Each structure stands twice: as structure tokens, then as C-alpha cells.
Short mmCIF file of C-alpha atoms in Angstrom, two decimals:
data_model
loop_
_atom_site.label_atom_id
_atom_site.label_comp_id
_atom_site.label_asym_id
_atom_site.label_seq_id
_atom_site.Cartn_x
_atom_site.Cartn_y
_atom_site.Cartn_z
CA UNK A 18 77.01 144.78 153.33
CA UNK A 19 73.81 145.53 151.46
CA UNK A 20 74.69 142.99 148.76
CA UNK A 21 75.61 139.68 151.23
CA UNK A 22 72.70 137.24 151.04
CA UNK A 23 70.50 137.12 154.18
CA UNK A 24 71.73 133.43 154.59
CA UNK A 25 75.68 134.52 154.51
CA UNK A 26 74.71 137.01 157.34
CA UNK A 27 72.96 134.29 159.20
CA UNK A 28 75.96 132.16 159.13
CA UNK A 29 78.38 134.79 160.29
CA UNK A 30 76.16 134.83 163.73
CA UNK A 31 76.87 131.10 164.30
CA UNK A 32 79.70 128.88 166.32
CA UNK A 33 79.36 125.33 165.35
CA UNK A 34 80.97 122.24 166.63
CA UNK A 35 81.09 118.86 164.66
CA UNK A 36 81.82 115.05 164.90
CA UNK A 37 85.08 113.37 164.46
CA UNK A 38 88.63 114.00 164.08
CA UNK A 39 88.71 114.69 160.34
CA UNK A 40 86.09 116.44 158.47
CA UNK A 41 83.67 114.19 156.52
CA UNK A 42 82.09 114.84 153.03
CA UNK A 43 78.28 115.78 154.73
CA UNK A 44 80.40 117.76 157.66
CA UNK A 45 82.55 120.07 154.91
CA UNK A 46 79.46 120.37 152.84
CA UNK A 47 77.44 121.78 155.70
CA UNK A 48 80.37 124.44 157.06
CA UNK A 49 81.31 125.56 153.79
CA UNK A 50 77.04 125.96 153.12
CA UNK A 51 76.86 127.90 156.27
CA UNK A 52 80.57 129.64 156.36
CA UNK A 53 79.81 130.01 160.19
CA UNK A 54 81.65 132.93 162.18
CA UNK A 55 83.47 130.34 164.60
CA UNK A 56 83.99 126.99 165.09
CA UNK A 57 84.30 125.14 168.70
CA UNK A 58 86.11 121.72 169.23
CA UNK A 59 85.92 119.29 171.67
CA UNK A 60 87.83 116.22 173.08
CA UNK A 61 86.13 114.29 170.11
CA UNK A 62 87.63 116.43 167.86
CA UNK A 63 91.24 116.53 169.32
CA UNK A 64 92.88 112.74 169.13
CA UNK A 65 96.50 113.81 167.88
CA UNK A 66 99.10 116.71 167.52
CA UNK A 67 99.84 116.27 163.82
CA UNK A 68 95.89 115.30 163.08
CA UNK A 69 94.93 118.58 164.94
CA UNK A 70 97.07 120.47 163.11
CA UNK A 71 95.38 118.87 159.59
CA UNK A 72 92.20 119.45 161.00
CA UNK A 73 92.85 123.16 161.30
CA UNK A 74 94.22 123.38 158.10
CA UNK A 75 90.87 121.80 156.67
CA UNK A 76 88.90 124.41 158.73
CA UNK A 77 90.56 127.75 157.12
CA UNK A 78 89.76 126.06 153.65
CA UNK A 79 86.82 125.58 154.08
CA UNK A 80 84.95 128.20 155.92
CA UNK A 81 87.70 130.65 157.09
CA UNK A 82 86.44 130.71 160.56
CA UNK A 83 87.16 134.03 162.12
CA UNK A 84 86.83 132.35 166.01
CA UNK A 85 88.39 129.26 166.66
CA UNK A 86 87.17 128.26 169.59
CA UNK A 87 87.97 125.44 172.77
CA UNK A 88 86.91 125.08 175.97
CA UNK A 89 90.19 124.11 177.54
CA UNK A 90 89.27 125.11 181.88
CA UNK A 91 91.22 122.15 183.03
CA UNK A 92 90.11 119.29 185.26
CA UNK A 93 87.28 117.24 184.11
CA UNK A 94 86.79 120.03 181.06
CA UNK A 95 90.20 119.49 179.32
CA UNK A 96 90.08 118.94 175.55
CA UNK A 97 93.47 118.66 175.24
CA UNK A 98 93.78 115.44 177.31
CA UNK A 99 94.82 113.22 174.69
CA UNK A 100 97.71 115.67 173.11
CA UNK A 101 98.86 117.11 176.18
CA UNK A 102 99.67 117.03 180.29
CA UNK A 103 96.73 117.53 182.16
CA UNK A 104 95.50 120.70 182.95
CA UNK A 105 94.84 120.98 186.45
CA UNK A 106 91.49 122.15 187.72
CA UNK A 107 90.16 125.34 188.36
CA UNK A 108 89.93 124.47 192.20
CA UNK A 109 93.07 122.58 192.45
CA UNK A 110 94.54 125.82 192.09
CA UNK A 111 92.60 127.87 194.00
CA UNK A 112 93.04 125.55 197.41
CA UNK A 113 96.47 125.98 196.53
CA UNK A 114 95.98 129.92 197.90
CA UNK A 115 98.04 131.85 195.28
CA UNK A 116 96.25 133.64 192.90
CA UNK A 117 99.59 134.03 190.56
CA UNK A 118 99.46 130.54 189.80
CA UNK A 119 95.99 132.16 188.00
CA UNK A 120 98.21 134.62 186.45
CA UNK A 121 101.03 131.55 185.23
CA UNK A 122 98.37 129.11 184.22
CA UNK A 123 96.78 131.55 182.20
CA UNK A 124 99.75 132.59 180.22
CA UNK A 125 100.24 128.93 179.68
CA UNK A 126 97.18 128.21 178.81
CA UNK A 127 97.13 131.41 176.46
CA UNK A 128 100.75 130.07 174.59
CA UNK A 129 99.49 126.55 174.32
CA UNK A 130 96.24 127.01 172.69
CA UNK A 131 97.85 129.69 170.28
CA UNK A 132 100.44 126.80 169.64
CA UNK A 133 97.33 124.37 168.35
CA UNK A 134 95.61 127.29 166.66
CA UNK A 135 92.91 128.99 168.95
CA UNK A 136 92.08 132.15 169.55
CA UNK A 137 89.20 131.78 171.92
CA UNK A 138 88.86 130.02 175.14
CA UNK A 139 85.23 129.21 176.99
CA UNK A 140 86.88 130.44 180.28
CA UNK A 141 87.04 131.17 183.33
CA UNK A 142 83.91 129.79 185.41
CA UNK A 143 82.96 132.79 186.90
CA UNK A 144 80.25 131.00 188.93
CA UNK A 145 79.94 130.64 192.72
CA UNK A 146 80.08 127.53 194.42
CA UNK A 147 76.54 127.23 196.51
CA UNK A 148 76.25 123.72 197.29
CA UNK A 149 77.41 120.33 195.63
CA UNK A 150 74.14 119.37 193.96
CA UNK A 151 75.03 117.83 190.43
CA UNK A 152 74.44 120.85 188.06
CA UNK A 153 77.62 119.61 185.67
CA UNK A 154 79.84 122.33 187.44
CA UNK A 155 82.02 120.09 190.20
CA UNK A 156 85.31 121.54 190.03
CA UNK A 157 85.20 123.83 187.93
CA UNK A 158 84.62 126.54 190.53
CA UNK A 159 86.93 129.06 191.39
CA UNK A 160 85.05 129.20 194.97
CA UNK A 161 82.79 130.68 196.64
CA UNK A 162 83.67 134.15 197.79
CA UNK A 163 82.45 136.79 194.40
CA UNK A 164 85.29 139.00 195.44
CA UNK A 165 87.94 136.38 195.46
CA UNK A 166 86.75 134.48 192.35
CA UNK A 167 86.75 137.87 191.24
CA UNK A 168 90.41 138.52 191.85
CA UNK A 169 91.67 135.14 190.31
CA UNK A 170 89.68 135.60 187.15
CA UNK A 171 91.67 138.63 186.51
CA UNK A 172 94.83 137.33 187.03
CA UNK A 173 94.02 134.31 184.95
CA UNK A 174 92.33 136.81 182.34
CA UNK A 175 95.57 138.73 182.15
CA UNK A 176 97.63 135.61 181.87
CA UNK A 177 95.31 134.49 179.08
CA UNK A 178 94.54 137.33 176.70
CA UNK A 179 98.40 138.35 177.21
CA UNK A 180 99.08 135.60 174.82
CA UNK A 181 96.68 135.71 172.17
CA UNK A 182 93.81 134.04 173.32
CA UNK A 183 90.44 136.13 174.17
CA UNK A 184 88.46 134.66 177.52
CA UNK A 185 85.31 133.96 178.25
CA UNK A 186 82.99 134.34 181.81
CA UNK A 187 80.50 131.87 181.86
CA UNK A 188 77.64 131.43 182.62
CA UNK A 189 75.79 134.18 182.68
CA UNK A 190 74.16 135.66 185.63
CA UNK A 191 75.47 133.14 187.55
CA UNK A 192 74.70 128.86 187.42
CA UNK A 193 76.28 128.08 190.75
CA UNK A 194 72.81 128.08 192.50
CA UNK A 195 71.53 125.43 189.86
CA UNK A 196 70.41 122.06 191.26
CA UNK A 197 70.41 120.47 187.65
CA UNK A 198 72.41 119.99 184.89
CA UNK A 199 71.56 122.04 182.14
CA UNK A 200 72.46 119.52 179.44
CA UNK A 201 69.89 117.87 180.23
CA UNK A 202 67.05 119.53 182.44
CA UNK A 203 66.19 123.36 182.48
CA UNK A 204 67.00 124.45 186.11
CA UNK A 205 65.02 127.44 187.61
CA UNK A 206 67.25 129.69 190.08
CA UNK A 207 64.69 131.86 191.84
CA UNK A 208 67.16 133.98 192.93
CA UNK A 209 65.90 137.90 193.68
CA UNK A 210 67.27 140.50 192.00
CA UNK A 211 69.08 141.73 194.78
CA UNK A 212 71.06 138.61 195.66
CA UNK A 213 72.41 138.26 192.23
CA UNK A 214 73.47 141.76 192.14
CA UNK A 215 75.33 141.37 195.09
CA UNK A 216 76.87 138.17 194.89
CA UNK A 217 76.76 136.21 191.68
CA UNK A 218 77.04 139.27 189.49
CA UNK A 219 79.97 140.95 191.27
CA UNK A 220 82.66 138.89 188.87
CA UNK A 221 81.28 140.45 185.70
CA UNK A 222 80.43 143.75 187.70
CA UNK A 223 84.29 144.25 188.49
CA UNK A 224 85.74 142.69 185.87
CA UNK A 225 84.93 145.45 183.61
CA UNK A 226 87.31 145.62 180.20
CA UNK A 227 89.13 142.12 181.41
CA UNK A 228 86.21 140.54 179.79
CA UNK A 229 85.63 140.70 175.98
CA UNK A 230 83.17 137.40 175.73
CA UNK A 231 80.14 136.89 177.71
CA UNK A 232 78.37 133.32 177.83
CA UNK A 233 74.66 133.22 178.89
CA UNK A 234 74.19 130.56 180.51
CA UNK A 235 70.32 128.01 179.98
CA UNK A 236 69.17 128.34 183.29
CA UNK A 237 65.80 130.00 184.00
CA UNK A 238 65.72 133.16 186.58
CA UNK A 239 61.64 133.48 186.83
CA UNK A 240 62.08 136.38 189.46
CA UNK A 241 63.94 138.52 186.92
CA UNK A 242 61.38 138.22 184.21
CA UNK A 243 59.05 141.42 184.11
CA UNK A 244 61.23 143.21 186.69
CA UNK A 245 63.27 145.59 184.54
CA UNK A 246 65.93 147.72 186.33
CA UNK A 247 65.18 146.38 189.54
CA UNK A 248 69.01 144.93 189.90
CA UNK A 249 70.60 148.28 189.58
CA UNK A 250 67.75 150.22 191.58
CA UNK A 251 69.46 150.84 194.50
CA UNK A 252 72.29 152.19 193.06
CA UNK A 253 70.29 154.36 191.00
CA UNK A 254 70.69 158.44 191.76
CA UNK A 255 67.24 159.01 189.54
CA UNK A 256 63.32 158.04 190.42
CA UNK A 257 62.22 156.34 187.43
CA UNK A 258 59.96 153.85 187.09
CA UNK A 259 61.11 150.56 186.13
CA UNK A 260 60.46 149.90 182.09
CA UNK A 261 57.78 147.03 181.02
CA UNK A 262 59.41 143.65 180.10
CA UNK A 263 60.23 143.23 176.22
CA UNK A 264 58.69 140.99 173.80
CA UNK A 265 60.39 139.27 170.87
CA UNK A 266 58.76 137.66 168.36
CA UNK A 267 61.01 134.40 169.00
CA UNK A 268 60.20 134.39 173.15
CA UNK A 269 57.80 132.61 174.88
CA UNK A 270 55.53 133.66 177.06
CA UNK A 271 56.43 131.29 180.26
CA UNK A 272 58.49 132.39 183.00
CA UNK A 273 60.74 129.21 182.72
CA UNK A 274 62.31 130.45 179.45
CA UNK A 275 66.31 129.77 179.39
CA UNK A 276 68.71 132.98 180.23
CA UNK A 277 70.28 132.39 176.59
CA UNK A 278 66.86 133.15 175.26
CA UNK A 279 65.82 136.07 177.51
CA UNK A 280 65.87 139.54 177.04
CA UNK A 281 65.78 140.63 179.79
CA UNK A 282 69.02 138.93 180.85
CA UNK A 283 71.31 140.42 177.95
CA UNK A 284 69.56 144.01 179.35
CA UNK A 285 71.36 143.21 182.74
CA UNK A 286 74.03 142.32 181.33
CA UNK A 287 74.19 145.54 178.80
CA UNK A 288 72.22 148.28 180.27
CA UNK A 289 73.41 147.54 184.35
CA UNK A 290 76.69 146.10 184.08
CA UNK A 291 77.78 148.43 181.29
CA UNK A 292 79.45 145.22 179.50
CA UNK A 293 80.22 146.19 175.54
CA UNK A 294 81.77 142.96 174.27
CA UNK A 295 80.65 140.21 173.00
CA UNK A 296 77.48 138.04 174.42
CA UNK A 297 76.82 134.40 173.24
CA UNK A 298 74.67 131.42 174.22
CA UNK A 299 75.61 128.27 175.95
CA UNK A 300 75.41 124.91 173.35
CA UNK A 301 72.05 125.01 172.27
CA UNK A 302 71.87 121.44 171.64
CA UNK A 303 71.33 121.09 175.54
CA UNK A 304 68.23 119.89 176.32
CA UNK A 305 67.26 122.78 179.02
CA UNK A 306 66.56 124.98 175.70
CA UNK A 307 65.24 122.56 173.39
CA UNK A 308 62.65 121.07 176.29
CA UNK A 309 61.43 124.86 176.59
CA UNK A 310 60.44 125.58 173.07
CA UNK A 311 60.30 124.79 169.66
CA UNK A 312 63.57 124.29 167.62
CA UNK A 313 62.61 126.75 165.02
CA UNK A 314 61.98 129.17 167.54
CA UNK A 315 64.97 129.01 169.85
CA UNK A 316 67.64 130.92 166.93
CA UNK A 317 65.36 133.87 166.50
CA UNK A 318 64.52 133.93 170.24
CA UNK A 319 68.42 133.87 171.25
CA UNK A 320 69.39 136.62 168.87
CA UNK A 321 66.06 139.05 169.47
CA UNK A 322 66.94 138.54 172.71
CA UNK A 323 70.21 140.43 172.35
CA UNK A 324 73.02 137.37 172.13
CA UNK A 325 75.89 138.34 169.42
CA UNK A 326 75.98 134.43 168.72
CA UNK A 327 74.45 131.35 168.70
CA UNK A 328 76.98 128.22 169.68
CA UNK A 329 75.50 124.95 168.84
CA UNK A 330 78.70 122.54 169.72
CA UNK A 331 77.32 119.41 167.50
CA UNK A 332 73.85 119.30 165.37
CA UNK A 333 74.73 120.85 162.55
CA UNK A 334 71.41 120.02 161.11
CA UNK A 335 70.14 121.97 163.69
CA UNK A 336 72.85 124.43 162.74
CA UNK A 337 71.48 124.93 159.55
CA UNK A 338 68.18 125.13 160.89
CA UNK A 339 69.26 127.92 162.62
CA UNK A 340 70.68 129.62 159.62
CA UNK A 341 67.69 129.14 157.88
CA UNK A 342 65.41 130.69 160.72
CA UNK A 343 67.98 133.77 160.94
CA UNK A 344 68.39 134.41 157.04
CA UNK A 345 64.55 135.83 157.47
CA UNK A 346 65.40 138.28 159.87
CA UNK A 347 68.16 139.80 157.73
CA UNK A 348 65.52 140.98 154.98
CA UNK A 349 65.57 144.16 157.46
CA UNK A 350 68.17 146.56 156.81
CA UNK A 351 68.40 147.05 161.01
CA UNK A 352 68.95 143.85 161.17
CA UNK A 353 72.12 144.20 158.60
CA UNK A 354 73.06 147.15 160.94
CA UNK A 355 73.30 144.55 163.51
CA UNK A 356 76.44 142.49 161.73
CA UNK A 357 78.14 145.81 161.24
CA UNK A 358 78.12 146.25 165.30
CA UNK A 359 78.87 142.38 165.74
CA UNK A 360 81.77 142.46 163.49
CA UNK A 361 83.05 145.86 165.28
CA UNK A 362 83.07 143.86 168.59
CA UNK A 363 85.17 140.88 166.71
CA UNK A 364 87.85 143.37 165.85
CA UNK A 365 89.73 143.42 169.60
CA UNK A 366 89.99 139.28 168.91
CA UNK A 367 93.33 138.31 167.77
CA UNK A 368 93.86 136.42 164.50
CA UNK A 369 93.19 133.01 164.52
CA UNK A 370 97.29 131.44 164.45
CA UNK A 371 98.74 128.43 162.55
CA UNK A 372 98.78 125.20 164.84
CA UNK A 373 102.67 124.98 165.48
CA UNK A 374 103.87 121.53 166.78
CA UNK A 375 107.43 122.62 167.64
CA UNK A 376 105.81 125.26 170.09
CA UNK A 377 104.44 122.57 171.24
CA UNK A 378 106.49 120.21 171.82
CA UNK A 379 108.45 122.87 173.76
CA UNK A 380 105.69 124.21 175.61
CA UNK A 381 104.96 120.76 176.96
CA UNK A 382 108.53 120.58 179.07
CA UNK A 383 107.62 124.27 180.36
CA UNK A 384 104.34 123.57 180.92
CA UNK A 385 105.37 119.97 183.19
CA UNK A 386 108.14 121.72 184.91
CA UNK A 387 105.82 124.86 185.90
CA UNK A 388 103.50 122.01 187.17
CA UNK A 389 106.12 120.57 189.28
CA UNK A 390 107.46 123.85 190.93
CA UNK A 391 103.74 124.31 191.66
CA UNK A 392 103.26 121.20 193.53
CA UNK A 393 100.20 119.94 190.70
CA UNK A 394 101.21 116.95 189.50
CA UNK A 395 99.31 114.50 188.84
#
């Protein structure tokens, strides 16, 4: 470990998404310079079976990406639209009251994305459904009710990581109170302590080992900052004070810094929930981080702060910014303990599989007829 360059370390705490369909010359260059720990790809990125399956081919060449990465909920987020049925949305099939269509869609999901080469899905949305301001979430709610969004989590969870994909919650503690859109406005949720303990927390509070990924989402909780321990004080046996708030040298000192940035966040998260996999930020091309700081501050911020990666879905001059800013933390030999821990938490994650377009192809006839029996066609 001692004898990897502070830049190669740098790159293995980065997910990075790209233009096009192909990879270009400047694109190839700049993920073999970085070798990045994960890519993600988007609809822009996904235009036809056999060019998907190139694509991946191109990506194992040339950086060997250890995460390959989609966010493939269904509804209005479906990257698979133009290669494959539509995925119905997450609150399609919750009004349709049976949580083991959760369990079904997520083993599925899990055997389709395996078939085009993932290994990681962005899902499920474990946030609650407050009102119907515009905050980019719509339908991708799984309701209201923490204990019943709760429940079909799990069962999609279990569907999921059954078949060789690893889920994700998002977004961390909780974005359903958000009145703005976090792509391109920071929205403040001045939610107390208490009520996100006992509501918007309670997914990632009882899902426990379902969930091996974390994602933190860019919202700003003000009435969290400075206020350590105070979600898990009444459930606390002991008197101790709370602790002072932590400092990193990337933070800020305003109270409207993003969750993906914030310590004190990822100390929920750790310290009260007792979660022990793996925590990463929302895109950090959205504008909600890059409006609260400097770009050469938000890397070091984000991974001070405690997240085990950085995504940045499509900047990848940015990206290397990012690598740049990192490479001088890893001077520090406890920062090089730090990849030994992340890469501990990246052994539970399946191999990354060879895109496979006859499983495909016969996926697509179970997946339409599973549809139909389910009453979710289009």
C-alpha cells in the first residue's frame, strides 16, 4: 500500500460518470489517468444492447472499475429505457398494495442489470413523501409511512442483492422534506433532531445489514450542525454530555453546508445508526454543492467529512480536480490506513459480470410477462 502513488489512492475514492455512448480519446485518457474505483452510467450512456455491451468491454480495459454502477429505480429514473421495457415506478407499485411485487421486481431488476454488467444499483428511495413541492423526487417515493417504506425496501433489497447486484438507500438523512431540487438549488430542511430520528431515519435505522451502500444526500440540515448526539439522546442509558461539533480542514463554517459535505451527518449515520458499509455522496456536479463552496474545497470536505466516495456523474475535469485535491491528503500514512478500511468494505460487493445479451434477450419475455400478471403495463 505504502508504495501506490498518492494520486492512484485518490482515484480509487472516486465514481465517475462520462458523456456519450462510446468512449472518446480525451474521455479514455482521463479514466485510465485517474483509474477511478467505479464508474456510473446514465441514459446518455445506454443507446443499444450490443453498444452497451462494447462500452463495458472498453471500461474493464481501461480502468478496471471495481463498481459498475446505474441508477436503474424505474419510472422517470430508468436508464435502461432505450434497451429495455419500462421499469415501472417505485409508487406504481406501492399503490398496487403488495409488497412482494418489491420482492419480484427486485430480483428482476437484480438479473437484468447483472445481464448488462452492473453490480451496483443507486436504489431504493428510502425517502418519505411530505408534500409535492418539486424537489426532483415525484414518484420515486415508496410513500409516506417510515415503517412501510421500511418494509418494501427490504423486500426489494432482498430481491436485489439476491442476484448480484448491491443496493443503495438514498438520500441520506432523509430529502423528502426538501422544497427544491438539489441539482440545482441547495435546500435547507430544518428538521429537529428528534423528527428525523423518528420518522425519516427509521428506514436506515431498521434496515440494518440489508443495506451495504449509503448515499448522502446535498441538502442542508442547519439544526443538526453543532448538536452532536442529540438524535440518539433519548435512547441513551448514560448521562454524557453531548461532544463539540468537528472541524475539517475542507468544511465551511456556515450552517447551510450540504449533508454530503458534513460531518456531522456521516457521525449519525456511523456512530447512532450503527451503519458499517459503505457511505458516498450524491453527484457532486449538482449545483446545491458547488453554490456552497469552492470547487477545490468540496473533495477534501466530502471525504474529511467521513464519505467512502466521491460520485461526480459527468465533469470529469472536475473529476480530476478532485483527484488532484485528494492525492495531498494521502501524503499521511492515516490517510493510507483509510483505503485499507474502504477496500475491506468493497469486499461484500459482488464482481462486476460480463454484459450477456442472450440473458437478455430472455429476461425481457420474463420480465414483460411478470409485468402483465402484475397488472403494470404500460
Amino acid at each position: 500500500m505504502n508504495s501506490i502513488s498518492s494520486e492512484a489512492l485518490a482515484g480509487q475514492c472516486l465514481i465517475l460518470g462520462f458523456d456519450g455512448a462510446q468512449l472518446d480519446r480525451p474521455t479514455a485518457d482521463a479514466l485510465s489517468d485517474i483509474r477511478p474505483a467505479g464508474v456510473i452510467l446514465f441514459a446518455r450512456n445506454i443507446q443499444a444492447r450490443p453498444q452497451v455491451q462494447e462500452l463495458m468491454q472498453s471500461l474493464h480495459e481501461i480502468c478496471a472499475p471495481r463498481l459498475v454502477c446505474v441508477d436503474q429505480e424505474g419510472g422517470r429514473v430508468d436508464r435502461l429505457r432505450a434497451v429495455f421495457p419500462l421499469f415501472p415506478s417505485a409508487e406504481r407499485l406501492e399503490l398496487a398494495g403488495q409488497q412482494r411485487l418489491l420482492k419480484d421486481y427486485g430480483r428482476l431488476t437484480g438479473q437484468i442489470l447483472n445481464a448488462f454488467g452492473f453490480n451496483v444499483n443507486f436504489a431504493p428511495v428510502l425517502d418519505l413523501r411530505y408534500h409535492d413541492e418539486d424537489n426532483a423526487l415525484g414518484t420515486r417515493y415508496l410513500g409516506r409511512d417510515p415503517m412501510r417504506v421500511s418494509e418494501s425496501a427490504r423486500e426489494y433489497l432482498r430481491g436485489l442483492q439476491g442476484n448480484g447486484i448491491t443496493g443503495c438507500g438514498k438520500h441520506f438523512p432523509g430529502l423528502g422534506r426538501a422544497q427544491l431540487d438539489s441539482h440545482f438549488r441547495l435546500p435547507e430542511i430544518n428538521a429537529s433532531c428528534e423528527e428525523l430520528w423518528g420518522e425519516d431515519l427509521i428506514p436506515y435505522r431498521r434496515l440494518g445489514d440489508q443495506l451495504k451502500m449509503v448515499m448522502v444526500s446535498h441538502a442542508a440540515y442547519p439544526r443538526l450542525r453543532g448538536n452532536k448526539r442529540a438524535v440518539c439522546e433519548a435512547d441513551r442509558s448514560d448521562n454524557s454530555p453531548p461532544a463539540p461539533a468537528a472541524e475539517t480542514r475542507g468544511s465551511t463554517s456556515t450552517k447551510t453546508i450540504p449533508a454530503s459535505c458534513d460531518a456531522e451527518i456521516y457521525r449519525i449515520l456511523r456512530d447512532d445508526i450503527d451503519f458499517k458499509g459503505i457511505a458516498l455522496t450524491d453527484d457532486l456536479d449538482m449545483r446545491a454543492v458547488h453554490e456552497s463552496m469552492p470547487a477545490e474545497k468540496i473533495p477534501i470536505c466530502c471525504l474529511e467529512a467521513g464519505a467512502d466516495f466521491l460520485v461526480v456523474g459527468k465533469n470529469l475535469d472536475f473529476a480530476q480536480l478532485c483527484r488532484d485535491q485528494l492525492a495531498t491528503l494521502f501524503g499521511d500514512p492515516s490517510w493510507r490506513e483509510q483505503v485499507r478500511a474502504r477496500a475491506k468494505k468493497l469486499a461484500p460487493i459482488p464482481a462486476v459480470p460480463q454484459t450477456d445479451l442472450e440473458k437478455i434477450a430472455e429476461l425481457e419475455e420474463a420480465f414483460k410477462e411478470w409485468k402483465n400478471q402484475a397488472g403494470l403495463t404500460d
